[in-house]
Amino acid sequence: MDVAISTLLSPIILFFMLGMGAALLRSQMTVPEAFSKGVSLYLMMAIGLKGGVEMSKNPLTTEVMLVLLAGIVLSFLIPLLAFVLLRFTTRLGQVDAAAVAAHYGSISIVTFVAATEAVRLSGFESGGHLVAVAALMETPAIITALFLAQRGSAAKAPVAGAEQGELVREVFLNASVVALVGALAVGWIAGVDGTASIQPFFTGLFQGVLCLFLLDMGLNAGRGLRQGWRQLEVATIGFGLYMPLLSASIAAGISLALGLPVGDAALLMTLAASASYIAVPAALRLALPEAKPSIYLTLSLGVTFPFNVTLGIPIYIFIAQAISS
Amino acid sequence: MDVAISTLLSPIILFFMLGMGAALLRSQMTVPEAFSKGVSLYLMMAIGLKGGVEMSKNPLTTEVMLVLLAGIVLSFLIPLLAFVLLRFTTRLGQVDAAAVAAHYGSISIVTFVAATEAVRLSGFESGGHLVAVAALMETPAIITALFLAQRGSAAKAPVAGAEQGELVREVFLNASVVALVGALAVGWIAGVDGTASIQPFFTGLFQGVLCLFLLDMGLNAGRGLRQGWRQLEVATIGFGLYMPLLSASIAAGISLALGLPVGDAALLMTLAASASYIAVPAALRLALPEAKPSIYLTLSLGVTFPFNVTLGIPIYIFIAQAISS
Amino acid sequence: MDVAISTLLSPIILFFMLGMGAALLRSQMTVPEAFSKGVSLYLMMAIGLKGGVEMSKNPLTTEVMLVLLAGIVLSFLIPLLAFVLLRFTTRLGQVDAAAVAAHYGSISIVTFVAATEAVRLSGFESGGHLVAVAALMETPAIITALFLAQRGSAAKAPVAGAEQGELVREVFLNASVVALVGALAVGWIAGVDGTASIQPFFTGLFQGVLCLFLLDMGLNAGRGLRQGWRQLEVATIGFGLYMPLLSASIAAGISLALGLPVGDAALLMTLAASASYIAVPAALRLALPEAKPSIYLTLSLGVTFPFNVTLGIPIYIFIAQAISS
Amino acid sequence: MFTRKRIELIIERMAYKRAGRILEEAGMTGYTVLPALAGFGNGNKWSRDTDISTSTDMVVMISIGDEARVTASLEKIAGLLGNHIGVVSVSTVEVLRPDRF
Amino acid sequence: MFTRKRIELIIERMAYKRAGRILEEAGMTGYTVLPALAGFGNGNKWSRDTDISTSTDMVVMISIGDEARVTASLEKIAGLLGNHIGVVSVSTVEVLRPDRF
Amino acid sequence: MFTRKRIELIIERMAYKRAGRILEEAGMTGYTVLPALAGFGNGNKWSRDTDISTSTDMVVMISIGDEARVTASLEKIAGLLGNHIGVVSVSTVEVLRPDRF
Ligand SMILES: Nc1ncnc2c1ncn2[C@@H]1O[C@H](COP(=O)(O)O)[C@@H](O)[C@H]1O
Ligand SMILES: Nc1ncnc2c1ncn2[C@@H]1O[C@H](COP(=O)(O)O)[C@@H](O)[C@H]1O
Ligand SMILES: Nc1ncnc2c1ncn2[C@@H]1O[C@H](COP(=O)(O)O)[C@@H](O)[C@H]1O
Ligand code: NA
Ligand code: NA
Ligand code: NA
């Protein structure tokens, strides 16, 4: 448990709480969008490079392949579970339920990064290929969600022609996928020696930059919560809290089946539990404009993200230890 | 004196002069607002963390408490002195005089940071709690100034209702206060070990980032001066040069009374001498919209800031040495 | 040749290719303008400082002077050659030909930076004064081009009065000139000791930041090419590929004549071969608004820049080795 | 001076490319997109610096053209706005170079 | 098409929230705020990138609504502009969905 | 309310200072410049985040003034637009403080 404490008292989380507190107190403080976009690009390049370099160290095993596959499957299936739960427990309509489901099938790279730090702090290793898993889990959920949203309703395919291409590019070539996968490839190709000269920037500064970014995330999460919570019924907020635990347990089962080491298991669980708030919303504004951002954004950014970053991650690490012993 | 020289020839100051020169030569060079806002956020987090970590090393002494108190008192009283001087020596009206006074009672965090570097260069220590003093000195001056501006004039309270809350948040929860106090708390809680992993970012890069920021400050100060000096009578410009010295001497007296070490004394003097150009202007646009930014901004940013950063700081350090021996 | 390979597989180039690929695949990924402007400011300050510090180590020799002179001459004359070639081989009119010529006489600082890295990777030294050469080569080409554009045509002088001053400032005091020359001066004055405390920021992070910037450059180059290539006839695109080689060979001749060391020769060739896409376009929008940006920007950014960064630089280093042995 | 119509479309950032295609197809000779900073509508406030998934950002599209083309594009625009939140308004302006629009 | 009024308010960034409250109270159904980059007035020039205390920044607020509400809000707006520097102008526009405004 | 003219100038960033001088000389009391994000014209699209030499950026200049001055400035503006790409349009607006313009 003192792992949990030390995680909660790490500067990263403290800065997140600072931001969240300031937002809830309605401070006008903001981080310019252009700046935080640049910072998040840095984070994705750094995490991608790290993963690629580590993957370059040892060949692709079938285990690795299985984890990648597991990630894709999770991203495809979690939305189904989420959708059913939402339809039965909340008053959300088909489209909004499908939209929310997409977010929980996809991932939050910042949550993932916070988890890697926590795993490190707890003294465990984690494989570089988990970054690849993260990248692979971003998009399948969107496809499931679009299917769920049209299901039954003889609605015209939402998008066609130029729209189609626009959407496909947004889904498969959005900034985070390109940066993650691209940096992963660069790290893989350049390897340890090739990336030595750029490590001071991408590794040395990583935790520090993360503090700055999580301060901003806290501001965003806090504002999202303050502005949006009225739109959410209790059942929906509840979903934002138990769904991560559900997804994590499924991932725990898979980790057990695959016999993943503690670190990898914790990260896979975190990925399953985390909800997207950048890639998926953007894609859904194109594909499901009828879905209300005030619902899915508030839920994933205002409820689930804070939960995962503070309580969730320690729990997942704890479970990962339990199952792997 | 060679301390002064070495300060003046440090890259930080040289870059400031570069920016100021470019602006006076009417170069079109600019640093994007979003970027420099991000950089200044970094600087405030870094300085806050530094202070917090140092404070975590040794318990709060009464001396520390007294310095904090001194800072607050200075911020409350300096505006009174400034107001009287302005009313007697310049043609500024009540409102503009009060507005200018607010700026000189408050502080410039960049000047403070430049001073800490100069103190370090001069081979002196400074206590982390001075950062707390800086944070505490930001706002009291605004309250004094609002009182001075209304005084006599049976004017309606400037703001009420929603306005009221907006102003209060702007005054007590503006970005710099949140970042400074917040980072201070984080540093205090996390301590030396907890912040070890983020030091490369927040400590290692500090001086370098400061160069970049001071280049931008130079551009701003130079442009402010070039565009605004016509609006200032000689007496007002004079005020921008002697007021810092006055405030510094008062702070020197207090330092002597409290028997502060050289470094702390120099920094307290710098805080007293420095004038705000971010927090206070923003607050005054809300509370005293009648006051002319072209006057108070030009004076604090175009006259006093350059003076402090170049000549002022070495003088304050010099005096601090004198009194403490 | 394995030097060429190792250059092509260095993270810097890989990230450039990533960006270019993403753009050609029409990914929507972008780096916010404000952020990349800030990053490029950092790069210019860093390269300027580096050069200045190295120049501070040893006195100005006549050889250094001669190289500076050579750079200026190249920047003045290359546009003449480029203009003639364009007029004879392409359908470009006088004004557009002159505009394009200006870009090839001037330089691309990013290409220069990439070359310094490649030279370092290849195990050669390069003199700090090459940075000064880069700064000096930025503007003369513009003057030649304006002369070429007016030549014959009894056209009114393009700009006068306030316009005149605006243009002169844009040409001689644009951001890159100020940052480069200014940082060079700072490095020179502060020297090795004075800049020690800012090295972690300006030197330690350099390669890493460069990766981030080249990712952005790749996106820009790719988009420029994708959107603009239709406007270019084959002959013009050809010019964008052989002109660098021509300019480089002229520079090679000069290097041979001056007996420059390999590193310096390679960099001088790179400067000659590189084409501007920031300073010159901005100046030409003021001085030659009739010239079509879609032509000169596509050519210098979409064709020549990628060529130089990938194939060109290794070639120039190879030639530099050849002539200096 | 010649009379033309000016469409002003306040629409989500994610949708402006679609609106652009509609205007293009309707024969409008050009448009300009301005970023919005904040806004209010339907009782909801938004602000650019507080939405990381900039998906709720609004932009303002300005397009000047002749009445016929403007009317032509408006129907399709209305359709687009059926899905995406946004506001469209049309005003009358005078231009110097009629051939341009 | 239906006729509505369009308020265009050029006002300091620090004051736009107040203007927004005024518009809201007057019953306007929405507004959009655009950042300005630079400007000139009273012989003073300002530019966003050269004022660190972004307190002299201007923004442009656009709000479309029916004449009655617009008139109602204008008085209060005028009061606000008494303190804060800024400019207000009203023009006539045509909209598609009258119920919206 | 008093009737005035509103010039809206869509022009390259690099040229707005020149346009500003023209407006100033023509006696316009002020103008405001808004950054554009993207645009389309002559079959070319541009977008701010994809042009490092921000030289093809457009800005939108708004200037409100009385008819006489507006007409006076328009000729020179037209001349400027002869060189620089851009679009100018004029509309009629109502203002509160006539003395201001
Ligand atoms: N009809 C129009 N309406 C609005 N903006 C336009 C129009 N035509 C051109 N523009 C803007 O002016 C820029 C240059 O257009 P052009 O001069 O046609 O190349 C375009 O990229 C648009 O931003
Ligand atoms: N009457 C209006 N005038 C100007 N902008 C509006 C208006 N109504 C809505 N908007 C803008 O459109 C966005 C979405 O509004 P709504 O579709 O009502 O949710 C708002 O956030 C505003 O930016
Ligand atoms: N006539 C005008 N047309 C457009 N914008 C204006 C006008 N007058 C003032 N402004 C804007 O309002 C700001 C303040 O102007 P002023 O209140 O005259 O100091 C200026 O910097 C401009 O951005
Ligand atoms: Na998930
Ligand atoms: Na002070
Ligand atoms: Na060249």
PDB file of N, CA and C in Angstrom, chain C residues 211-243:
ATOM      1  N   CYS C 211      15.073  16.469 -33.536  1.00  0.00           N
ATOM      2  CA  CYS C 211      14.169  15.403 -34.018  1.00  0.00           C
ATOM      3  C   CYS C 211      12.744  15.941 -34.095  1.00  0.00           C
ATOM      4  N   LEU C 212      12.327  16.574 -33.001  1.00  0.00           N
ATOM      5  CA  LEU C 212      10.966  17.090 -32.960  1.00  0.00           C
ATOM      6  C   LEU C 212      10.752  18.090 -34.093  1.00  0.00           C
ATOM      7  N   PHE C 213      11.737  18.955 -34.302  1.00  0.00           N
ATOM      8  CA  PHE C 213      11.575  19.988 -35.312  1.00  0.00           C
ATOM      9  C   PHE C 213      11.557  19.386 -36.715  1.00  0.00           C
ATOM     10  N   LEU C 214      12.396  18.372 -36.926  1.00  0.00           N
ATOM     11  CA  LEU C 214      12.440  17.793 -38.267  1.00  0.00           C
ATOM     12  C   LEU C 214      11.190  16.975 -38.566  1.00  0.00           C
ATOM     13  N   LEU C 215      10.562  16.452 -37.531  1.00  0.00           N
ATOM     14  CA  LEU C 215       9.257  15.824 -37.756  1.00  0.00           C
ATOM     15  C   LEU C 215       8.303  16.868 -38.333  1.00  0.00           C
ATOM     16  N   ASP C 216       8.321  18.041 -37.727  1.00  0.00           N
ATOM     17  CA  ASP C 216       7.459  19.123 -38.210  1.00  0.00           C
ATOM     18  C   ASP C 216       7.871  19.541 -39.623  1.00  0.00           C
ATOM     19  N   MET C 217       9.182  19.663 -39.839  1.00  0.00           N
ATOM     20  CA  MET C 217       9.662  20.035 -41.175  1.00  0.00           C
ATOM     21  C   MET C 217       9.206  19.008 -42.204  1.00  0.00           C
ATOM     22  N   GLY C 218       9.235  17.750 -41.822  1.00  0.00           N
ATOM     23  CA  GLY C 218       8.782  16.707 -42.737  1.00  0.00           C
ATOM     24  C   GLY C 218       7.312  16.895 -43.094  1.00  0.00           C
ATOM     25  N   LEU C 219       6.514  17.201 -42.081  1.00  0.00           N
ATOM     26  CA  LEU C 219       5.087  17.443 -42.337  1.00  0.00           C
ATOM     27  C   LEU C 219       4.924  18.606 -43.301  1.00  0.00           C
ATOM     28  N   ASN C 220       5.678  19.669 -43.058  1.00  0.00           N
ATOM     29  CA  ASN C 220       5.552  20.844 -43.917  1.00  0.00           C
ATOM     30  C   ASN C 220       6.031  20.561 -45.333  1.00  0.00           C
ATOM     31  N   ALA C 221       7.186  19.913 -45.423  1.00  0.00           N
ATOM     32  CA  ALA C 221       7.731  19.621 -46.750  1.00  0.00           C
ATOM     33  C   ALA C 221       6.760  18.712 -47.517  1.00  0.00           C
ATOM     34  N   GLY C 222       6.276  17.694 -46.832  1.00  0.00           N
ATOM     35  CA  GLY C 222       5.361  16.764 -47.483  1.00  0.00           C
ATOM     36  C   GLY C 222       4.105  17.466 -47.974  1.00  0.00           C
ATOM     37  N   ARG C 223       3.532  18.304 -47.114  1.00  0.00           N
ATOM     38  CA  ARG C 223       2.307  19.001 -47.508  1.00  0.00           C
ATOM     39  C   ARG C 223       2.591  19.962 -48.650  1.00  0.00           C
ATOM     40  N   GLY C 224       3.720  20.682 -48.513  1.00  0.00           N
ATOM     41  CA  GLY C 224       4.077  21.617 -49.571  1.00  0.00           C
ATOM     42  C   GLY C 224       4.157  20.894 -50.904  1.00  0.00           C
ATOM     43  N   LEU C 225       4.819  19.742 -50.878  1.00  0.00           N
ATOM     44  CA  LEU C 225       4.992  18.982 -52.113  1.00  0.00           C
ATOM     45  C   LEU C 225       3.638  18.499 -52.640  1.00  0.00           C
ATOM     46  N   ARG C 226       2.841  17.939 -51.731  1.00  0.00           N
ATOM     47  CA  ARG C 226       1.567  17.367 -52.163  1.00  0.00           C
ATOM     48  C   ARG C 226       0.645  18.440 -52.748  1.00  0.00           C
ATOM     49  N   GLN C 227       0.625  19.607 -52.097  1.00  0.00           N
ATOM     50  CA  GLN C 227      -0.291  20.649 -52.564  1.00  0.00           C
ATOM     51  C   GLN C 227       0.259  21.388 -53.779  1.00  0.00           C
ATOM     52  N   GLY C 228       1.600  21.501 -53.850  1.00  0.00           N
ATOM     53  CA  GLY C 228       2.159  22.414 -54.845  1.00  0.00           C
ATOM     54  C   GLY C 228       2.762  21.802 -56.088  1.00  0.00           C
ATOM     55  N   TRP C 229       3.024  20.500 -56.063  1.00  0.00           N
ATOM     56  CA  TRP C 229       3.830  19.969 -57.175  1.00  0.00           C
ATOM     57  C   TRP C 229       3.145  20.187 -58.521  1.00  0.00           C
ATOM     58  N   ARG C 230       1.815  20.215 -58.545  1.00  0.00           N
ATOM     59  CA  ARG C 230       1.132  20.413 -59.831  1.00  0.00           C
ATOM     60  C   ARG C 230       1.548  21.739 -60.479  1.00  0.00           C
ATOM     61  N   GLN C 231       1.779  22.762 -59.612  1.00  0.00           N
ATOM     62  CA  GLN C 231       2.139  24.072 -60.173  1.00  0.00           C
ATOM     63  C   GLN C 231       3.527  24.080 -60.818  1.00  0.00           C
ATOM     64  N   LEU C 232       4.313  23.027 -60.594  1.00  0.00           N
ATOM     65  CA  LEU C 232       5.695  23.057 -61.075  1.00  0.00           C
ATOM     66  C   LEU C 232       5.857  22.228 -62.346  1.00  0.00           C
ATOM     67  N   GLU C 233       6.512  22.813 -63.373  1.00  0.00           N
ATOM     68  CA  GLU C 233       6.848  22.004 -64.541  1.00  0.00           C
ATOM     69  C   GLU C 233       8.044  21.124 -64.176  1.00  0.00           C
ATOM     70  N   VAL C 234       8.249  20.073 -64.938  1.00  0.00           N
ATOM     71  CA  VAL C 234       9.344  19.140 -64.658  1.00  0.00           C
ATOM     72  C   VAL C 234      10.673  19.886 -64.581  1.00  0.00           C
ATOM     73  N   ALA C 235      10.869  20.803 -65.508  1.00  0.00           N
ATOM     74  CA  ALA C 235      12.144  21.524 -65.558  1.00  0.00           C
ATOM     75  C   ALA C 235      12.399  22.256 -64.241  1.00  0.00           C
ATOM     76  N   THR C 236      11.341  22.800 -63.646  1.00  0.00           N
ATOM     77  CA  THR C 236      11.500  23.529 -62.390  1.00  0.00           C
ATOM     78  C   THR C 236      11.862  22.574 -61.270  1.00  0.00           C
ATOM     79  N   ILE C 237      11.164  21.437 -61.218  1.00  0.00           N
ATOM     80  CA  ILE C 237      11.494  20.442 -60.192  1.00  0.00           C
ATOM     81  C   ILE C 237      12.934  19.995 -60.369  1.00  0.00           C
ATOM     82  N   GLY C 238      13.328  19.764 -61.631  1.00  0.00           N
ATOM     83  CA  GLY C 238      14.715  19.387 -61.908  1.00  0.00           C
ATOM     84  C   GLY C 238      15.670  20.420 -61.320  1.00  0.00           C
ATOM     85  N   PHE C 239      15.363  21.693 -61.543  1.00  0.00           N
ATOM     86  CA  PHE C 239      16.199  22.770 -61.007  1.00  0.00           C
ATOM     87  C   PHE C 239      16.382  22.607 -59.501  1.00  0.00           C
ATOM     88  N   GLY C 240      15.295  22.248 -58.822  1.00  0.00           N
ATOM     89  CA  GLY C 240      15.343  22.081 -57.373  1.00  0.00           C
ATOM     90  C   GLY C 240      16.270  20.963 -56.940  1.00  0.00           C
ATOM     91  N   LEU C 241      16.617  20.087 -57.894  1.00  0.00           N
ATOM     92  CA  LEU C 241      17.491  18.963 -57.553  1.00  0.00           C
ATOM     93  C   LEU C 241      18.932  19.189 -58.002  1.00  0.00           C
ATOM     94  N   TYR C 242      19.125  19.831 -59.175  1.00  0.00           N
ATOM     95  CA  TYR C 242      20.519  19.985 -59.630  1.00  0.00           C
ATOM     96  C   TYR C 242      21.132  21.285 -59.131  1.00  0.00           C
ATOM     97  N   MET C 243      20.283  22.293 -58.878  1.00  0.00           N
ATOM     98  CA  MET C 243      20.857  23.571 -58.415  1.00  0.00           C
ATOM     99  C   MET C 243      21.676  23.384 -57.136  1.00  0.00           C
TER     100      MET C 243
END
